[in-house]
CSV table of C-alpha atoms in Angstrom, one decimal:
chain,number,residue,atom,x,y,z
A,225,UNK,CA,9.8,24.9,57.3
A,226,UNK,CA,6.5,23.8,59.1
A,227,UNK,CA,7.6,22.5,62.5
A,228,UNK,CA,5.6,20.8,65.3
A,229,UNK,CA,3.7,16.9,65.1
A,230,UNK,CA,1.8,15.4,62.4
A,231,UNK,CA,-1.6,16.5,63.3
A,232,UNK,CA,-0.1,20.0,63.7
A,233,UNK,CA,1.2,19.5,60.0
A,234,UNK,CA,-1.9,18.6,58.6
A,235,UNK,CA,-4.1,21.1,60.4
A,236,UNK,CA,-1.7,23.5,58.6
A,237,UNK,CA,-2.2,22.3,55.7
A,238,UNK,CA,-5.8,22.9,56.0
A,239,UNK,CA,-6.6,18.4,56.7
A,240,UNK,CA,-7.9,17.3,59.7
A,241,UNK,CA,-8.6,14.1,61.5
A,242,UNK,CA,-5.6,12.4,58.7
A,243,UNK,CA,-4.9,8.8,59.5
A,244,UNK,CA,-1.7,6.6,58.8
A,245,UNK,CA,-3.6,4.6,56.5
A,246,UNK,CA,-5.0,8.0,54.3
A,247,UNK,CA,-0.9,9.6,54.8
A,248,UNK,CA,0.1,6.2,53.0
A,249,UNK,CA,-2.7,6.6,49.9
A,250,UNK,CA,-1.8,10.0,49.4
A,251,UNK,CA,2.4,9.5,48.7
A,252,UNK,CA,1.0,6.1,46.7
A,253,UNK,CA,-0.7,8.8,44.8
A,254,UNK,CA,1.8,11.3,44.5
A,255,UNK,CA,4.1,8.2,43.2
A,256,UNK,CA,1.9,7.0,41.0
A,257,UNK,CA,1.4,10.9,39.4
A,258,UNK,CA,5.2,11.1,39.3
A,259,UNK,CA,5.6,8.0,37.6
A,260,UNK,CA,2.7,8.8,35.3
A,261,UNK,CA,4.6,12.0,34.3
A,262,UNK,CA,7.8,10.2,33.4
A,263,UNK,CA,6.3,7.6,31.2
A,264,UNK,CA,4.8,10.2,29.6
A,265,UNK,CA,8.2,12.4,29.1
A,266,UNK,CA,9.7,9.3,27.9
A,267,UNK,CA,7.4,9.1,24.7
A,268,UNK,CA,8.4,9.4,21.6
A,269,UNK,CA,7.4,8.8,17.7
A,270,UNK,CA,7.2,4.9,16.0
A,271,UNK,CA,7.0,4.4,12.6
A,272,UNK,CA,5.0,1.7,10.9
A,273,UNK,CA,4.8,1.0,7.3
A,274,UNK,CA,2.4,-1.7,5.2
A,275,UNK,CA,-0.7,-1.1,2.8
A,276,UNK,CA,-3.1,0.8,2.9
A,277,UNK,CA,-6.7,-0.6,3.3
A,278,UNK,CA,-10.0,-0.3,1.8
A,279,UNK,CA,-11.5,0.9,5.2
A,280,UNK,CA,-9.4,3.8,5.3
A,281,UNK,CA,-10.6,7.3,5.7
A,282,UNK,CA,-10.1,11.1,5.8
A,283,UNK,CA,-10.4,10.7,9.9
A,284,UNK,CA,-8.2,8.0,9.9
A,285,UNK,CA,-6.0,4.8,8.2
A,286,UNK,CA,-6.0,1.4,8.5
A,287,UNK,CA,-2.3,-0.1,7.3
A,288,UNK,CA,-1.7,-4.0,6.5
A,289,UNK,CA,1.3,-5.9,6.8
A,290,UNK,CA,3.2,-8.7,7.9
A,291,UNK,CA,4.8,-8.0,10.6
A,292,UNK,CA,2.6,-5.6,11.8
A,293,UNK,CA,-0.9,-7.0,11.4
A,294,UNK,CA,-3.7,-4.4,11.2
A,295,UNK,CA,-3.3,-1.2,12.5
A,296,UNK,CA,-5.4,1.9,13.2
A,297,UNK,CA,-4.0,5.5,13.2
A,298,UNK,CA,-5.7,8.6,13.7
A,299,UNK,CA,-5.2,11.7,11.2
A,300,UNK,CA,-6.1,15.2,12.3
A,301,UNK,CA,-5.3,18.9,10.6
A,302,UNK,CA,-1.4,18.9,12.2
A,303,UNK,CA,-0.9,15.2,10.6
A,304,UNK,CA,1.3,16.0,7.4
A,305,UNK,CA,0.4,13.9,4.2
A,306,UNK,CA,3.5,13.3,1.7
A,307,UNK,CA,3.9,11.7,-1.8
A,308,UNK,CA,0.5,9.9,-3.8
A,309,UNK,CA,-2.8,9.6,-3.0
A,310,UNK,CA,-4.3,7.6,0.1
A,311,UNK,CA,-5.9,4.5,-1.9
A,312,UNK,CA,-6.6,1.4,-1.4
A,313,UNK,CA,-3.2,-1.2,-1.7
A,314,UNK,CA,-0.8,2.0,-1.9
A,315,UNK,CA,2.5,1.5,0.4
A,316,UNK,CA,2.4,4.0,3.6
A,317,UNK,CA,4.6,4.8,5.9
A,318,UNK,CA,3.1,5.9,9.3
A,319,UNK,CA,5.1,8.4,11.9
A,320,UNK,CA,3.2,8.0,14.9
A,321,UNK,CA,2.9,8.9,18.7
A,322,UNK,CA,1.4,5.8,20.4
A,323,UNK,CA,-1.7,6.2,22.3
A,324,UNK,CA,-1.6,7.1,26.4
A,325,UNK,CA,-5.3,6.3,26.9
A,326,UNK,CA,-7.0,2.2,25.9
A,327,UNK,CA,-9.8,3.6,23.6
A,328,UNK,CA,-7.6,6.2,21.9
A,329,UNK,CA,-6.3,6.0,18.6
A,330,UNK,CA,-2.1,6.3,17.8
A,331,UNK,CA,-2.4,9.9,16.4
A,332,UNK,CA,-0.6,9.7,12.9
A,333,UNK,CA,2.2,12.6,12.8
A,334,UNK,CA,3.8,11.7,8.7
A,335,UNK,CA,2.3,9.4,6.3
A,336,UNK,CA,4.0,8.9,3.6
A,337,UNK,CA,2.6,7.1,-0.2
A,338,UNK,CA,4.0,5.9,-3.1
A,339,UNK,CA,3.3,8.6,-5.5
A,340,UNK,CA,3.4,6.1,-8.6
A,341,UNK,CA,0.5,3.3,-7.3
A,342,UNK,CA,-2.1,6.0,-7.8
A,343,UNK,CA,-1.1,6.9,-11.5
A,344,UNK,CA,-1.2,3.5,-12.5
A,345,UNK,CA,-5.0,2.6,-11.3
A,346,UNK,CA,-7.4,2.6,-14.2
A,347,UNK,CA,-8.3,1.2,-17.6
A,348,UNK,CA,-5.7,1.3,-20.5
A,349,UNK,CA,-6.0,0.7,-24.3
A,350,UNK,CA,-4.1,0.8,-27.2
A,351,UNK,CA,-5.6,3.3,-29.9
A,352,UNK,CA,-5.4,3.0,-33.5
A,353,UNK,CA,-4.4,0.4,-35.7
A,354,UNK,CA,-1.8,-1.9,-33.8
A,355,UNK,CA,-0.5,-5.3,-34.6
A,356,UNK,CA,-2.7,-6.6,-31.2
A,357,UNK,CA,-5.1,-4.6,-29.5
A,358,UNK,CA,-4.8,-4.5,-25.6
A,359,UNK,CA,-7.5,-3.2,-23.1
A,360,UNK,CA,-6.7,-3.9,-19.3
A,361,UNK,CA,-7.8,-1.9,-15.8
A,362,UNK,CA,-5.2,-2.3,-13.3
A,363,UNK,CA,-6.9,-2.5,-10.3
A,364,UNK,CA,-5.6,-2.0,-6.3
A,365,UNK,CA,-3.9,-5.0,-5.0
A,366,UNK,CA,-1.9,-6.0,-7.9
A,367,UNK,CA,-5.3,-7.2,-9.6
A,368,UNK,CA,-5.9,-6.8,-13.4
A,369,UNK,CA,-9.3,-7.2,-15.5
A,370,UNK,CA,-8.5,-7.8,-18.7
A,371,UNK,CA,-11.2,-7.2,-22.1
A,372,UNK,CA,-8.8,-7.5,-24.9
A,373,UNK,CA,-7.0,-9.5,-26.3
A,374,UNK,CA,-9.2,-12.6,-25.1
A,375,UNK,CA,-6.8,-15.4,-26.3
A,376,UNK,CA,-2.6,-14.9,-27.1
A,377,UNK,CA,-1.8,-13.1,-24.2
A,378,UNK,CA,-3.5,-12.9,-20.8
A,379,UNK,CA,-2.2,-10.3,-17.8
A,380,UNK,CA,-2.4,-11.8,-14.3
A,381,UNK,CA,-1.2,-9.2,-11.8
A,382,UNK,CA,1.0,-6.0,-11.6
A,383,UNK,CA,3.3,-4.5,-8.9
A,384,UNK,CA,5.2,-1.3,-8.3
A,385,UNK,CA,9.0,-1.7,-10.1
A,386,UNK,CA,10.6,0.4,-7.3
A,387,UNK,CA,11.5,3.2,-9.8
A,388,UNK,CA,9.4,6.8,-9.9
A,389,UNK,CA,6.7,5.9,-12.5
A,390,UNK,CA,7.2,2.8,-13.3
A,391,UNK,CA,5.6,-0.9,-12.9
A,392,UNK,CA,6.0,-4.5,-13.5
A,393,UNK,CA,3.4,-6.3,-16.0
A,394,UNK,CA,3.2,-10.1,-15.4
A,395,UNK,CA,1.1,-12.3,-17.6
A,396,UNK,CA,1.6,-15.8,-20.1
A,397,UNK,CA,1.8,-15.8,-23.6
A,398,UNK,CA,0.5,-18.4,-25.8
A,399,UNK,CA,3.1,-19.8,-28.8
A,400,UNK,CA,2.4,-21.7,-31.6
A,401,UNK,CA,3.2,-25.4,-30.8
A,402,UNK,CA,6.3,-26.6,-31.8
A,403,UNK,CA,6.1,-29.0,-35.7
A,404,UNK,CA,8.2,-32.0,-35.2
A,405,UNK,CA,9.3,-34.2,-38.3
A,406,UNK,CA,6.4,-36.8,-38.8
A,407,UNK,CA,8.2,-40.4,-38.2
A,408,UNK,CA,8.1,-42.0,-41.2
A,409,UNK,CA,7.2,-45.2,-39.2
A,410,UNK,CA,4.2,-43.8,-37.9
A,411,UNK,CA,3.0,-42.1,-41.1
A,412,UNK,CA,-0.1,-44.5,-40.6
A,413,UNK,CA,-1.2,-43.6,-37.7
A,414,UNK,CA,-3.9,-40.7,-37.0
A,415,UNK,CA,-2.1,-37.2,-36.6
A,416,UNK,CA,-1.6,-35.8,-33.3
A,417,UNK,CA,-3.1,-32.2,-33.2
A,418,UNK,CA,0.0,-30.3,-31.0
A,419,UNK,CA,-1.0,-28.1,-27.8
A,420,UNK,CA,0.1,-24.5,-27.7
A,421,UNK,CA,3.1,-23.5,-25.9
A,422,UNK,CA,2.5,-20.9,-22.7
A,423,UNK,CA,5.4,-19.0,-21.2
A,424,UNK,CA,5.2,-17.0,-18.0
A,425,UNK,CA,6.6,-13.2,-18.7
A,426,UNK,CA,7.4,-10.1,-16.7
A,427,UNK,CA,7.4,-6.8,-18.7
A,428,UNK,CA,8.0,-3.2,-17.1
A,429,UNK,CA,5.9,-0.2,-18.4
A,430,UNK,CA,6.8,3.5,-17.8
A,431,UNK,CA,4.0,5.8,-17.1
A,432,UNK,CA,4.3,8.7,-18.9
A,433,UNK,CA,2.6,12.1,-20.1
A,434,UNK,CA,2.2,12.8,-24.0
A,435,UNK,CA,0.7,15.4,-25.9
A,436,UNK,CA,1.0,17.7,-29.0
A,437,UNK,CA,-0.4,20.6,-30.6
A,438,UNK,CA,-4.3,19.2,-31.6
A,439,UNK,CA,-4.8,17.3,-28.2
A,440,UNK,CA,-4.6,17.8,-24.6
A,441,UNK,CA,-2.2,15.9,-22.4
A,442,UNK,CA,-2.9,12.1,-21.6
A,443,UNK,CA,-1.5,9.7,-19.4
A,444,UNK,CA,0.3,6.6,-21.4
A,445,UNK,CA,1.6,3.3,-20.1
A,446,UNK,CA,4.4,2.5,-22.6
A,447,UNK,CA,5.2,-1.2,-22.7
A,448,UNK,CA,9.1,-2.4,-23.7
A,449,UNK,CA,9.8,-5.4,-24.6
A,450,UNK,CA,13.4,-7.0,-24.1
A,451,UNK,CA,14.1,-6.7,-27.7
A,452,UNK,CA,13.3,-3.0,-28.0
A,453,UNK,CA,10.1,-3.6,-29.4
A,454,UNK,CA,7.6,-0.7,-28.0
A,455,UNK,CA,3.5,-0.7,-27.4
A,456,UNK,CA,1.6,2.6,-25.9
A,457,UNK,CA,-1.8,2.3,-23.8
A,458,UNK,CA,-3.9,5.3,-23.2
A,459,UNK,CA,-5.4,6.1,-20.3
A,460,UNK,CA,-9.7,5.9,-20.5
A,461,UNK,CA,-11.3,8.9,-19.0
């Protein structure tokens, strides 16, 4: 124990000439430090989860949601990448540790993609003689470009079906117009040419690998209808 008066403290302590008013800034200091250690102790990993976006790099990702707005994370060579490929629209699921410093970036501990968003980017066609011939690119953000066919059937977005490999096709389909019985009363009268029926449709396709003994392997998007009935688009390389 250190006995004797204040000054003889602090001259012991190697401090001379201490005032009241620099005693007080040091424990506001020391409590400050303490506190500053405890916050930091108390840490511990957040997760955040939304889409990926197009700004996104191999430094760092950019997530979308709801709830969440925009956030920034930081990846770094501990930060452990699972499931498909980091691209633009794919789900993620960040495990984080939030930031101690303003200007410092969460550092991103787990992300986690969809493994099927990645497989189904790209521009499919059917091959071969078939009944219609279809020619899409699904692109990120449920977008679709469609070349063939250019009237019938038109795709207008896709989405993940929440199943490994497989997706949800949405588009309308254009029916021959439905022939009423001409009115006997109005035989007269100049025809009314009838307007082709649309109907809205939902179709899910499985993404698949096929292959025999002349070709390689290719990725196909096979198409089922709710009557069985079956189409295959290739994948273009």
């Amino acid at each position: 124990m250190i006995f004797g008066s204040r000054d003889d403290i602090f001259v012991t302590l190697g401090i001379k000439h201490v005032s009241m008013r620099h005693i007080f800034s040091i424990i506001l200091a020391s409590m400050a430090l303490s506190l500053l250690s405890c916050r930091r102790a108390e840490v511990e990993p957040m997760i955040a989860a939304g889409y990926i976006d197009a700004a996104s790099s191999a430094e760092n990702i950019i997530i979308r949601g709801d709830t969440i707005g925009t956030r920034h994370f930081a990846i770094d060579e501990q930060t452990i990448l699972e499931g498909g490929e980091m691209v633009e629209g794919n789900i993620a699921e960040v495990i984080y540790m939030p930031s101690q410093e303003e200007d410092e970036l969460p550092l991103a501990l787990t992300i986690t993609t969809d493994e099927t968003y990645p497989k189904a980017l790209g521009r499919w066609a059917t091959e071969g003689k078939v009944p219609m011939a279809v020619d899409i690119e699904l692109k990120p953000r449920g977008r679709i470009t469609q070349y063939q066919p250019q009237q019938t059937l038109r795709f207008t977005a896709w989405q993940l079906a929440g199943r490994e490999n497989e997706i949800i096709l949405y588009g309308i389909i254009s029916l021959p117009p439905e022939v009423k019985k001409a009115d006997k009363k109005k035989s007269d009268e100049e025809p009314v040419i009838p307007a082709r029926r649309e109907r809205s449709f939902g179709i899910t396709a499985t993404i698949a690998k096929q292959s025999d003994s002349n070709t390689k392997s290719r990725q196909v998007l096979i198409l089922r209808t709710e009557k069985g009935r079956e189409s295959r688009l290739y994948l273009q390389e």
